[in-house]
Coordinates of N, CA and C in Angstrom, one line a residue:
X1 N 9.7 -16.4 45.3 CA 9.2 -15.2 45.0 C 7.9 -15.3 44.4
X2 N 6.9 -14.5 44.7 CA 5.8 -14.4 43.9 C 5.8 -14.0 42.5
X3 N 4.8 -14.6 41.9 CA 5.0 -14.3 40.4 C 4.6 -12.7 40.0
X4 N 3.5 -12.2 41.0 CA 3.3 -10.9 40.7 C 3.2 -10.2 42.0
X5 N 4.2 -9.2 42.1 CA 4.3 -8.4 43.4 C 3.3 -7.5 43.5
X6 N 2.8 -7.3 44.6 CA 1.6 -6.5 44.9 C 1.9 -5.8 46.3
X7 N 1.8 -4.3 46.2 CA 2.3 -3.6 47.4 C 0.9 -3.4 48.1
X8 N 1.1 -2.9 49.5 CA -0.2 -2.9 50.4 C -1.1 -1.7 49.9
X9 N -0.7 -1.0 48.9 CA -1.2 0.0 48.3 C -2.3 -0.2 47.2
X10 N -1.9 -1.5 46.8 CA -2.8 -2.1 45.7 C -3.7 -3.1 46.3
X11 N -3.9 -3.3 47.6 CA -4.8 -4.0 48.2 C -6.1 -3.2 48.4
X12 N -7.3 -3.9 48.4 CA -8.4 -3.0 48.9 C -8.2 -2.8 50.2
X13 N -9.1 -1.8 50.8 CA -9.3 -1.4 52.2 C -9.5 -2.8 53.0
X14 N -10.4 -3.7 52.5 CA -10.7 -4.8 53.1 C -9.6 -5.9 53.3
X15 N -8.9 -5.8 52.2 CA -7.6 -6.7 52.1 C -6.5 -6.3 53.2
X16 N -6.3 -5.0 53.2 CA -5.4 -4.3 54.1 C -5.8 -4.8 55.7
X17 N -7.1 -4.4 55.8 CA -7.7 -4.7 57.3 C -7.4 -6.3 57.6
X18 N -7.5 -7.1 56.5 CA -7.4 -8.4 56.9 C -5.8 -8.8 57.4
X19 N -5.0 -8.1 56.6 CA -3.5 -8.2 57.3 C -3.3 -7.7 58.7
X20 N -4.1 -6.4 58.9 CA -3.8 -5.8 60.0 C -4.7 -6.0 61.3
X21 N -5.5 -7.1 60.9 CA -6.5 -7.5 62.0 C -6.4 -9.1 62.3
X22 N -5.1 -9.7 62.0 CA -4.9 -11.1 62.5 C -4.8 -11.0 64.0
X23 N -4.8 -12.2 64.6 CA -4.7 -12.3 66.2 C -3.4 -11.4 66.7
X24 N -2.2 -11.6 65.9 CA -0.9 -10.9 66.3 C -1.1 -9.5 66.3
X25 N -1.8 -8.9 65.1 CA -1.9 -7.5 65.0 C -2.8 -6.8 66.0
X26 N -4.0 -7.7 66.1 CA -4.8 -7.3 67.1 C -4.2 -7.0 68.6
X27 N -3.5 -7.9 68.9 CA -2.6 -7.8 70.3 C -1.7 -6.6 70.2
X28 N -1.1 -6.4 69.0 CA -0.2 -5.2 68.8 C -0.9 -3.8 69.2
X29 N -2.1 -3.8 68.3 CA -2.9 -2.7 68.2 C -3.8 -2.3 69.6
X30 N -4.0 -3.3 70.2 CA -4.6 -3.3 71.7 C -3.5 -2.6 72.6
X31 N -2.2 -2.9 72.4 CA -1.1 -2.3 73.2 C -0.9 -0.8 73.0
X32 N -1.0 -0.6 71.6 CA -1.0 0.9 71.1 C -2.1 1.7 71.6
X33 N -3.3 1.0 71.6 CA -4.7 1.7 72.4 C -4.3 2.1 73.7
X34 N -3.8 1.0 74.4 CA -3.3 1.2 75.7 C -2.6 2.4 76.1
X35 N -1.5 2.7 75.3 CA -0.7 3.7 75.2 C -1.3 5.0 75.0
X36 N -2.2 4.8 74.1 CA -3.0 6.3 73.8 C -3.9 6.7 75.1
X37 N -4.6 5.7 75.5 CA -5.5 5.9 76.5 C -4.9 6.4 78.1
X38 N -3.5 5.8 78.1 CA -2.8 6.1 79.1 C -2.3 7.5 79.2
X39 N -2.1 8.1 78.1 CA -1.6 9.4 77.9 C -2.8 10.4 77.5
X40 N -3.9 9.9 77.7 CA -5.2 10.7 77.1 C -5.5 11.7 78.2
X41 N -5.9 12.8 77.7 CA -6.6 14.1 78.5 C -7.7 14.6 77.7
X42 N -8.8 15.2 78.3 CA -9.9 15.7 77.6 C -9.6 16.5 76.6
X43 N -10.2 16.6 75.4 CA -9.9 17.4 73.9 C -8.7 17.1 73.6
X44 N -7.9 16.0 73.9 CA -6.5 15.9 73.4 C -6.6 15.9 71.8
X45 N -5.7 16.5 71.1 CA -5.4 16.3 69.8 C -4.6 15.4 69.4
X46 N -4.9 14.5 68.5 CA -4.1 13.2 68.0 C -3.8 13.5 66.7
X47 N -2.7 13.0 66.3 CA -2.2 13.2 64.8 C -1.8 11.8 64.3
X48 N -2.4 11.1 63.3 CA -2.0 9.7 62.9 C -1.5 9.7 61.5
X49 N -0.2 9.6 61.6 CA 0.6 9.7 60.2 C 0.6 8.3 59.6
X50 N 0.4 8.3 58.2 CA 0.2 7.2 57.5 C -0.7 6.0 58.1
X51 N -1.9 6.8 58.4 CA -3.1 6.1 59.2 C -3.7 4.9 58.6
X52 N -3.5 4.6 57.2 CA -4.1 3.6 56.7 C -5.5 3.6 56.5
X53 N -6.2 2.6 57.0 CA -7.9 2.6 56.9 C -8.3 2.9 58.1
X54 N -7.5 3.7 59.1 CA -8.1 4.2 60.4 C -8.2 3.3 61.6
X55 N -7.7 2.2 61.5 CA -7.6 1.2 62.6 C -7.5 1.8 63.9
X56 N -6.5 2.6 64.1 CA -6.4 3.6 65.5 C -7.6 4.3 65.8
X57 N -7.9 5.1 64.8 CA -9.2 5.9 65.1 C -10.3 5.1 65.6
X58 N -10.7 4.0 64.9 CA -11.8 3.2 65.1 C -11.7 2.5 66.7
X59 N -10.6 2.2 67.3 CA -10.5 1.8 68.3 C -10.6 3.0 69.5
X60 N -10.5 4.1 69.2 CA -10.4 5.1 70.3 C -11.5 6.2 70.0
X61 N -12.3 6.1 69.2 CA -13.3 7.2 68.8 C -14.3 7.4 69.8
X62 N -14.3 6.7 70.8 CA -15.2 7.1 72.0 C -14.8 8.1 72.9
X63 N -13.5 8.4 72.6 CA -12.8 9.5 73.4 C -13.3 10.9 73.1
X64 N -13.3 11.8 74.0 CA -13.4 13.2 73.7 C -12.2 13.9 73.2
X65 N -12.0 13.7 72.0 CA -10.6 14.0 71.3 C -10.9 14.8 70.1
X66 N -9.7 15.3 69.3 CA -9.8 15.8 68.1 C -8.8 15.0 67.4
X67 N -9.2 14.2 66.3 CA -8.2 13.2 65.7 C -8.0 13.5 64.2
X68 N -6.8 13.5 63.8 CA -6.5 13.9 62.3 C -5.6 12.5 61.8
X69 N -6.4 12.0 60.7 CA -5.3 10.9 60.3 C -4.9 11.4 58.7
X70 N -3.8 11.1 58.5 CA -3.1 11.5 57.2 C -2.5 10.2 56.4
X71 N -3.0 10.1 55.2 CA -2.4 8.9 54.4 C -2.6 9.4 53.0
X72 N -1.6 9.0 52.2 CA -1.6 9.1 50.5 C -2.6 8.5 49.9
X73 N -3.1 7.2 50.4 CA -3.8 6.4 49.6 C -5.3 6.7 49.7
X74 N -6.0 7.2 48.8 CA -7.4 7.7 48.8 C -8.4 6.7 49.2
X75 N -8.3 5.5 48.6 CA -9.3 4.5 48.9 C -9.3 4.1 50.6
X76 N -7.9 4.2 51.1 CA -7.9 3.8 52.6 C -8.5 5.1 53.4
X77 N -8.4 6.2 52.9 CA -8.9 7.4 53.6 C -10.4 7.5 53.5
X78 N -11.0 7.0 52.4 CA -12.4 7.0 52.3 C -13.1 6.0 53.1
X79 N -12.5 4.7 53.1 CA -12.8 3.9 54.0 C -12.9 4.1 55.4
X80 N -11.7 5.0 55.9 CA -11.5 5.4 57.4 C -12.6 6.2 57.7
X81 N -13.1 7.2 56.5 CA -14.2 8.2 57.0 C -15.5 7.5 57.3
X82 N -15.8 6.5 56.5 CA -16.9 5.6 56.5 C -17.1 4.6 57.8
X83 N -15.8 4.3 58.4 CA -15.7 3.7 59.4 C -15.6 4.6 60.9
X84 N -15.6 5.7 61.0 CA -15.4 6.5 62.2 C -16.6 7.6 62.2
X85 N -16.3 8.2 63.3 CA -17.4 9.4 63.6 C -16.9 10.8 63.4
X86 N -17.6 11.6 63.6 CA -17.3 13.1 63.2 C -16.0 13.7 63.8
X87 N -15.8 12.9 65.0 CA -14.5 13.5 65.8 C -13.2 13.3 65.1
X88 N -13.5 12.4 64.1 CA -12.0 11.8 63.3 C -12.1 12.5 61.8
X89 N -11.1 13.1 61.7 CA -10.8 14.0 60.3 C -9.8 13.2 59.5
X90 N -9.9 13.0 58.3 CA -9.0 12.3 57.6 C -8.6 13.1 56.4
X91 N -7.4 13.2 56.0 CA -6.7 13.9 55.1 C -6.0 13.2 54.1
X92 N -6.1 13.1 52.8 CA -5.5 12.3 51.8 C -4.3 13.3 51.1
X93 N -3.1 12.9 51.8 CA -2.0 13.7 51.4 C -0.8 12.9 51.8
X94 N 0.5 13.1 51.0 CA 1.9 12.7 51.3 C 2.4 13.4 52.8
X95 N 2.4 12.3 53.7 CA 2.9 13.0 55.1 C 4.0 13.7 55.2
X96 N 5.0 13.5 54.2 CA 6.1 14.5 54.0 C 5.9 15.7 53.5
X97 N 4.6 16.0 52.7 CA 4.2 17.4 52.6 C 3.3 17.9 53.3
X98 N 2.8 17.3 54.4 CA 1.6 17.6 55.2 C 2.2 18.7 56.5
X99 N 1.7 19.6 56.4 CA 2.0 20.7 57.6 C 0.8 21.0 58.1
X100 N 0.9 21.4 59.6 CA -0.3 21.9 60.3 C 0.3 23.1 61.3
X101 N -0.5 24.1 61.1 CA -0.2 25.1 62.2 C -0.7 24.7 63.8
X102 N -1.7 23.7 63.5 CA -2.4 23.2 64.9 C -1.3 22.4 65.5
X103 N -1.2 22.4 66.9 CA 0.0 21.7 67.6 C -0.9 20.6 68.3
X104 N -0.2 19.3 68.2 CA -0.8 18.1 68.6 C -0.4 17.7 70.0
X105 N -1.1 17.0 70.7 CA -0.6 16.3 72.1 C 0.0 15.1 71.8
X106 N -0.5 14.3 70.8 CA 0.1 13.0 70.5 C 0.2 12.8 69.1
X107 N 1.4 12.3 68.7 CA 1.4 11.8 67.2 C 1.8 10.3 67.2
X108 N 1.1 9.6 66.2 CA 1.1 8.3 66.1 C 1.8 7.9 64.8
X109 N 2.6 6.8 64.7 CA 3.2 6.2 63.6 C 3.0 4.6 63.9
X110 N 1.9 4.2 63.3 CA 1.5 2.5 63.6 C 2.0 1.8 62.3
X111 N 3.1 1.0 62.3 CA 3.3 0.2 61.2 C 3.5 1.0 60.0
X112 N 4.2 2.2 60.2 CA 4.3 3.3 59.3 C 5.6 3.8 59.0
X113 N 6.6 3.7 59.9 CA 7.9 4.2 59.6 C 8.5 3.5 58.6
X114 N 8.4 2.2 58.4 CA 9.0 1.6 57.2 C 8.4 2.0 55.9
X115 N 7.5 2.6 55.8 CA 6.8 3.2 54.6 C 7.8 4.4 54.2
X116 N 8.4 5.0 54.9 CA 9.2 6.1 54.5 C 10.7 5.8 54.2
X117 N 11.1 6.3 53.1 CA 12.5 5.9 52.6 C 13.5 6.1 53.7
X118 N 14.6 5.7 53.9 CA 15.5 6.0 54.9 C 16.0 7.3 55.0
X119 N 16.1 8.0 53.8 CA 16.8 9.2 53.6 C 15.6 10.1 54.1
X120 N 14.5 9.7 53.9 CA 13.3 10.8 54.4 C 13.0 10.8 56.1
X121 N 13.3 9.7 56.8 CA 12.9 9.3 57.9 C 13.3 10.4 59.0
X122 N 14.3 11.1 59.2 CA 14.6 12.0 59.9 C 13.8 13.1 59.7
X123 N 13.6 13.5 58.3 CA 12.8 14.7 57.8 C 11.4 14.5 58.7
X124 N 10.9 13.2 58.6 CA 9.7 13.1 59.1 C 9.5 13.3 60.6
X125 N 10.4 12.9 61.4 CA 10.5 13.1 62.7 C 10.7 14.6 63.1
X126 N 11.5 15.3 62.3 CA 11.6 16.6 62.6 C 10.2 17.4 62.4
X127 N 9.6 16.9 61.4 CA 8.3 17.6 61.1 C 7.3 17.4 62.2
X128 N 7.4 16.0 62.6 CA 6.3 15.6 63.9 C 7.0 16.5 65.2
X129 N 8.1 16.6 65.3 CA 8.6 17.5 66.4 C 7.8 18.7 66.5
X130 N 7.9 19.5 65.5 CA 7.5 20.9 65.0 C 5.9 21.0 65.3
X131 N 5.4 19.8 65.1 CA 3.8 19.7 65.0 C 3.3 19.4 66.4
X132 N 4.3 19.0 67.4 CA 3.8 18.5 68.7 C 3.8 19.9 69.6
X133 N 2.9 19.7 70.7 CA 3.0 20.6 71.7 C 4.4 20.4 72.6
X134 N 4.7 21.4 73.4 CA 5.9 21.3 74.1 C 6.1 20.2 75.1
X135 N 5.0 19.6 75.6 CA 4.9 18.3 76.1 C 4.5 17.2 75.3
X136 N 4.4 17.2 74.2 CA 4.0 16.1 73.2 C 4.6 14.6 73.2
X137 N 3.7 14.0 72.9 CA 4.3 12.5 72.9 C 4.1 11.9 71.7
X138 N 5.1 11.1 71.1 CA 5.0 10.1 69.8 C 4.9 8.6 70.2
X139 N 4.0 8.1 69.7 CA 3.7 6.6 69.9 C 4.0 5.9 68.7
X140 N 5.0 5.1 68.7 CA 5.4 4.3 67.4 C 5.1 2.7 67.4
X141 N 4.6 2.2 66.7 CA 4.6 0.7 66.7 C 5.4 0.4 65.2
X142 N 6.5 -0.4 65.5 CA 7.3 -1.0 64.1 C 7.8 -2.3 64.3
X143 N 7.9 -2.8 63.2 CA 8.5 -4.1 63.2 C 10.0 -4.0 62.9
X144 N 10.9 -4.6 63.7 CA 12.2 -4.3 63.6 C 13.1 -5.3 63.3
X145 N 13.9 -5.4 62.3 CA 14.7 -6.4 61.8 C 16.2 -6.9 62.5
X146 N 16.7 -7.7 62.3 CA 18.1 -8.1 62.8 C 19.0 -7.2 62.0
X147 N 20.1 -6.8 62.7 CA 21.1 -5.7 61.9 C 21.6 -6.4 60.8
X148 N 21.8 -5.5 59.7 CA 22.2 -5.9 58.4 C 23.3 -4.8 57.9
X149 N 24.1 -5.5 57.1 CA 25.4 -4.7 56.7 C 25.3 -4.2 55.3
X150 N 24.3 -4.9 54.5 CA 24.2 -4.8 53.0 C 22.8 -5.2 52.6
X151 N 22.5 -4.9 51.2 CA 21.4 -5.1 50.7 C 21.0 -6.7 50.9
X152 N 22.0 -7.4 50.6 CA 21.7 -8.9 50.6 C 21.2 -9.3 52.0
X153 N 22.1 -8.9 53.1 CA 21.6 -9.3 54.4 C 20.3 -8.5 54.8
X154 N 19.9 -7.4 54.4 CA 18.7 -6.9 54.6 C 17.5 -7.8 54.0
X155 N 17.7 -8.5 52.9 CA 16.6 -9.1 52.3 C 16.5 -10.3 53.0
X156 N 17.7 -11.1 53.4 CA 17.5 -12.4 54.2 C 17.0 -12.0 55.5
X157 N 17.2 -11.1 56.1 CA 16.6 -10.7 57.5 C 15.1 -10.4 57.4
X158 N 14.7 -9.7 56.3 CA 13.4 -9.5 56.1 C 12.6 -10.8 55.9
X159 N 13.1 -11.7 55.1 CA 12.5 -13.0 54.6 C 12.4 -13.7 56.1
X160 N 13.4 -13.7 57.0 CA 13.3 -14.4 58.1 C 12.3 -13.9 59.0
X161 N 11.9 -12.5 59.0 CA 11.1 -12.1 59.9 C 9.5 -12.5 59.4
X162 N 9.3 -12.4 58.0 CA 8.0 -12.6 57.6 C 7.9 -14.2 57.5
X163 N 8.8 -14.8 57.2 CA 8.5 -16.3 57.1 C 8.1 -17.0 58.5
X164 N 8.7 -16.4 59.7 CA 8.4 -16.9 61.0 C 6.8 -16.3 61.2
X165 N 6.5 -14.9 60.9 CA 5.1 -14.4 61.2 C 4.3 -15.4 60.5
X166 N 4.6 -15.8 59.2 CA 3.5 -16.6 58.5 C 3.5 -17.9 59.2
X167 N 4.5 -18.7 59.5 CA 4.4 -20.1 59.9 C 3.9 -20.0 61.3
X168 N 4.1 -18.8 62.0 CA 3.3 -18.5 63.5 C 1.8 -18.6 63.4
X169 N 1.4 -17.7 62.4 CA -0.1 -17.5 62.0 C -0.8 -19.1 61.7
X170 N -0.1 -19.7 60.8 CA -0.4 -20.9 60.3 C -0.4 -21.9 61.4
X171 N 0.6 -22.1 62.1 CA 0.6 -22.9 63.2 C -0.6 -22.7 64.2
X172 N -0.9 -21.6 64.5 CA -1.9 -21.3 65.5 C -3.1 -20.9 65.1
X173 N -3.2 -21.2 63.8 CA -4.6 -20.8 63.1 C -5.2 -19.4 63.3
X174 N -4.2 -18.5 63.1 CA -4.5 -17.1 63.4 C -4.7 -16.3 62.2
X175 N -5.0 -16.6 61.2 CA -5.3 -16.0 60.0 C -6.2 -15.0 59.7
X176 N -7.4 -15.0 60.7 CA -8.4 -14.4 60.7 C -9.5 -15.0 59.8
X177 N -10.3 -14.0 59.3 CA -11.6 -14.5 58.3 C -11.0 -14.7 57.0
X178 N -9.7 -14.1 56.6 CA -9.3 -14.3 55.2 C -8.2 -15.3 55.1
X179 N -8.5 -16.4 54.4 CA -7.4 -17.4 54.3 C -6.3 -17.1 53.5
X180 N -6.5 -16.0 52.5 CA -5.5 -15.6 51.7 C -4.5 -14.7 52.3
X181 N -4.8 -14.3 53.6 CA -3.8 -13.5 54.3 C -2.4 -13.9 54.2
X182 N -2.1 -15.1 54.1 CA -0.6 -15.6 53.9 C 0.0 -15.2 52.7
X183 N -0.8 -15.1 51.6 CA -0.4 -14.6 50.2 C 0.0 -13.2 50.3
X184 N -1.1 -12.6 51.0 CA -0.9 -11.1 51.0 C 0.5 -10.7 51.8
X185 N 0.6 -11.4 52.9 CA 1.9 -11.2 53.7 C 3.1 -11.3 52.8
X186 N 3.1 -12.6 52.1 CA 4.3 -13.0 51.3 C 4.7 -11.8 50.1
X187 N 3.5 -11.1 49.7 CA 3.7 -9.9 48.9 C 4.4 -8.8 49.5
X188 N 3.7 -8.6 50.6 CA 4.4 -7.5 51.6 C 5.9 -7.7 51.8
X189 N 6.1 -8.9 52.0 CA 7.6 -9.2 52.3 C 8.4 -9.0 50.9
X190 N 7.8 -9.4 49.8 CA 8.6 -9.2 48.7 C 8.7 -7.6 48.5
X191 N 7.9 -7.0 48.7 CA 7.8 -5.4 48.6 C 9.0 -5.0 49.4
X192 N 9.0 -5.3 50.6 CA 10.1 -4.8 51.4 C 11.4 -5.2 51.0
X193 N 11.5 -6.5 50.5 CA 12.8 -6.9 50.1 C 13.3 -6.4 48.9
X194 N 12.5 -5.8 48.0 CA 12.9 -5.2 46.9 C 13.0 -3.5 47.0
X195 N 12.9 -3.1 48.1 CA 12.7 -1.7 48.4 C 11.7 -0.9 47.8
X196 N 10.3 -1.4 47.7 CA 9.2 -0.9 47.2 C 8.1 -0.6 48.2
X197 N 8.0 0.5 48.5 CA 7.1 0.9 49.6 C 7.4 0.4 51.0
X198 N 8.3 -0.3 51.0 CA 8.8 -0.6 52.5 C 10.4 -0.7 52.8
X199 N 10.7 -0.1 53.8 CA 12.1 0.3 53.9 C 12.4 -0.3 55.5
X200 N 12.3 -1.2 56.0 CA 12.2 -1.8 57.2 C 13.8 -1.4 57.8
X201 N 13.8 -1.2 59.1 CA 15.0 -0.8 59.9 C 15.3 -1.7 61.0
X202 N 16.2 -1.3 61.8 CA 16.5 -2.0 63.2 C 16.3 -1.4 64.3
X203 N 16.4 -2.0 65.5 CA 16.1 -1.4 66.9 C 17.0 -0.2 67.1
X204 N 18.3 -0.5 66.9 CA 19.2 0.7 67.0 C 19.0 2.0 66.1
X205 N 18.6 1.7 64.9 CA 18.3 2.9 63.8 C 17.3 3.7 64.5
X206 N 16.2 3.1 64.8 CA 14.8 3.9 65.1 C 15.3 4.6 66.6
X207 N 16.0 3.8 67.4 CA 16.4 4.5 68.7 C 17.3 5.7 68.6
X208 N 18.3 5.6 67.6 CA 19.2 6.6 67.3 C 18.4 7.8 66.8
X209 N 17.6 7.4 65.7 CA 16.8 8.4 65.2 C 15.8 9.3 65.8
X210 N 15.2 8.8 67.0 CA 14.4 9.6 67.8 C 15.4 10.3 68.7
X211 N 16.6 10.0 69.2 CA 17.3 10.6 70.0 C 17.9 11.9 69.3
X212 N 18.3 11.8 68.2 CA 18.7 12.9 67.5 C 17.8 13.9 67.0
X213 N 16.6 13.5 66.9 CA 15.8 14.4 66.5 C 14.7 15.2 67.5
X214 N 15.3 15.2 68.7 CA 14.6 15.8 69.7 C 13.5 15.2 70.6
X215 N 13.7 13.7 70.5 CA 12.9 12.9 71.6 C 13.6 12.1 72.6
X216 N 13.0 12.1 74.0 CA 13.4 11.2 74.6 C 12.7 9.9 74.9
X217 N 13.2 8.8 74.7 CA 12.5 7.6 74.8 C 12.0 7.2 76.3
X218 N 10.8 7.0 76.4 CA 10.4 6.8 77.8 C 10.1 5.4 78.0
X219 N 9.6 4.7 76.9 CA 9.3 3.4 77.0 C 9.5 2.5 75.7
X220 N 10.0 1.3 75.7 CA 10.2 0.3 74.7 C 9.7 -0.8 75.1
X221 N 8.5 -1.3 74.3 CA 8.0 -2.7 74.7 C 8.0 -3.5 73.6
X222 N 8.5 -4.7 73.7 CA 8.4 -5.8 72.7 C 7.1 -6.6 72.9
X223 N 6.4 -6.4 71.7 CA 4.9 -7.1 71.9 C 4.8 -8.5 71.1
X224 N 5.7 -8.8 70.1 CA 5.7 -10.1 69.6 C 7.1 -10.2 69.0
X225 N 7.6 -11.5 68.9 CA 7.0 -12.7 69.6 C 7.3 -12.7 71.1
X226 N 6.6 -13.4 71.6 CA 6.9 -13.6 73.2 C 8.0 -14.4 73.4
X227 N 8.7 -15.1 72.7 CA 9.8 -15.9 73.0 C 11.0 -15.3 72.2
X228 N 12.2 -15.7 72.2 CA 13.3 -15.2 71.6 C 13.8 -16.0 70.6
X229 N 12.7 -16.4 69.7 CA 13.0 -17.4 68.5 C 14.1 -16.7 67.6
X230 N 14.3 -15.3 67.6 CA 15.3 -14.9 66.6 C 16.5 -14.8 67.3
X231 N 16.7 -15.3 68.5 CA 17.9 -15.3 69.2 C 18.4 -13.6 69.4
X232 N 17.6 -12.9 69.5 CA 17.9 -11.4 69.3 C 16.8 -10.7 70.0
X233 N 16.8 -10.1 71.1 CA 15.7 -9.5 71.6 C 15.4 -8.2 71.0
X234 N 16.2 -7.6 70.3 CA 16.0 -6.5 69.4 C 15.2 -6.7 68.2
X235 N 14.8 -7.9 68.0 CA 14.1 -8.3 66.6 C 12.6 -8.7 67.1
X236 N 11.6 -8.1 66.4 CA 10.4 -8.2 66.5 C 9.5 -7.1 66.4
X237 N 8.3 -6.9 67.1 CA 7.3 -5.8 66.8 C 7.5 -5.0 68.2
X238 N 7.8 -3.9 68.0 CA 7.9 -3.2 69.3 C 6.9 -1.7 69.3
X239 N 6.6 -1.5 70.5 CA 5.8 0.0 70.7 C 6.8 0.8 71.4
X240 N 7.1 2.0 71.1 CA 7.9 3.1 71.6 C 7.2 4.2 71.9
X241 N 7.3 4.6 73.1 CA 6.7 5.9 73.4 C 8.0 6.9 73.8
X242 N 7.8 8.0 73.1 CA 8.8 9.0 73.5 C 8.3 10.5 73.6
X243 N 9.2 11.3 74.5 CA 8.4 12.7 74.6 C 9.3 13.7 73.9
X244 N 8.7 14.5 73.5 CA 9.5 15.8 72.9 C 10.2 16.6 73.9
X245 N 11.7 16.6 73.5 CA 12.4 17.4 74.7 C 12.5 18.9 74.2
X246 N 12.1 19.6 75.2 CA 12.1 21.1 75.0 C 13.4 21.7 74.6

């Protein structure tokens, strides 16, 4: 365990980007971008909740769109504004308190759902449902753990996930330009393990959550790891595309 636990919200925007732009994460975000472009239509309205430093916006700001990103962490929001063009609007607000009369074509949650406490997850999906157009789509990227029955198992499964991620990055020299990305990932692992800022879930949890809150799952794609190292195909990084059911 790290001597000093540090949440992602205590990282600088540059440090956060370091974690989110390793080779693994670049591969994942490329797949998110593909799904957005696949669903794109001119003047599309896109809502990115828990948008962080605007990584998604930066990838798609060439599109003829209206983009709104929402995040509670002001340094990340300021950084996102600096890195994107005028088509992208960023709002510093708790996503659970964010409301919009404007209806969106696409809602995005990238590496975000686990930052919402389990008791609030359904409320967020209901809010997203209400803010989407009748044919709206939600695109989710999430890290999903092995099933667990209690807090002890959750912590064990969380460690398993992050330890393999770190060993994979080290083995393939994929840490990017920041050598201390491994220490930052260990910190994130600890935060998730003690239930501070991270509440990771399972494949079945998010699948059921979407279904019961008015979404029909169109696609589930596992993007990492490519091998079944966890001996469970429902463990890893997944991109989920679901449509609002009228």
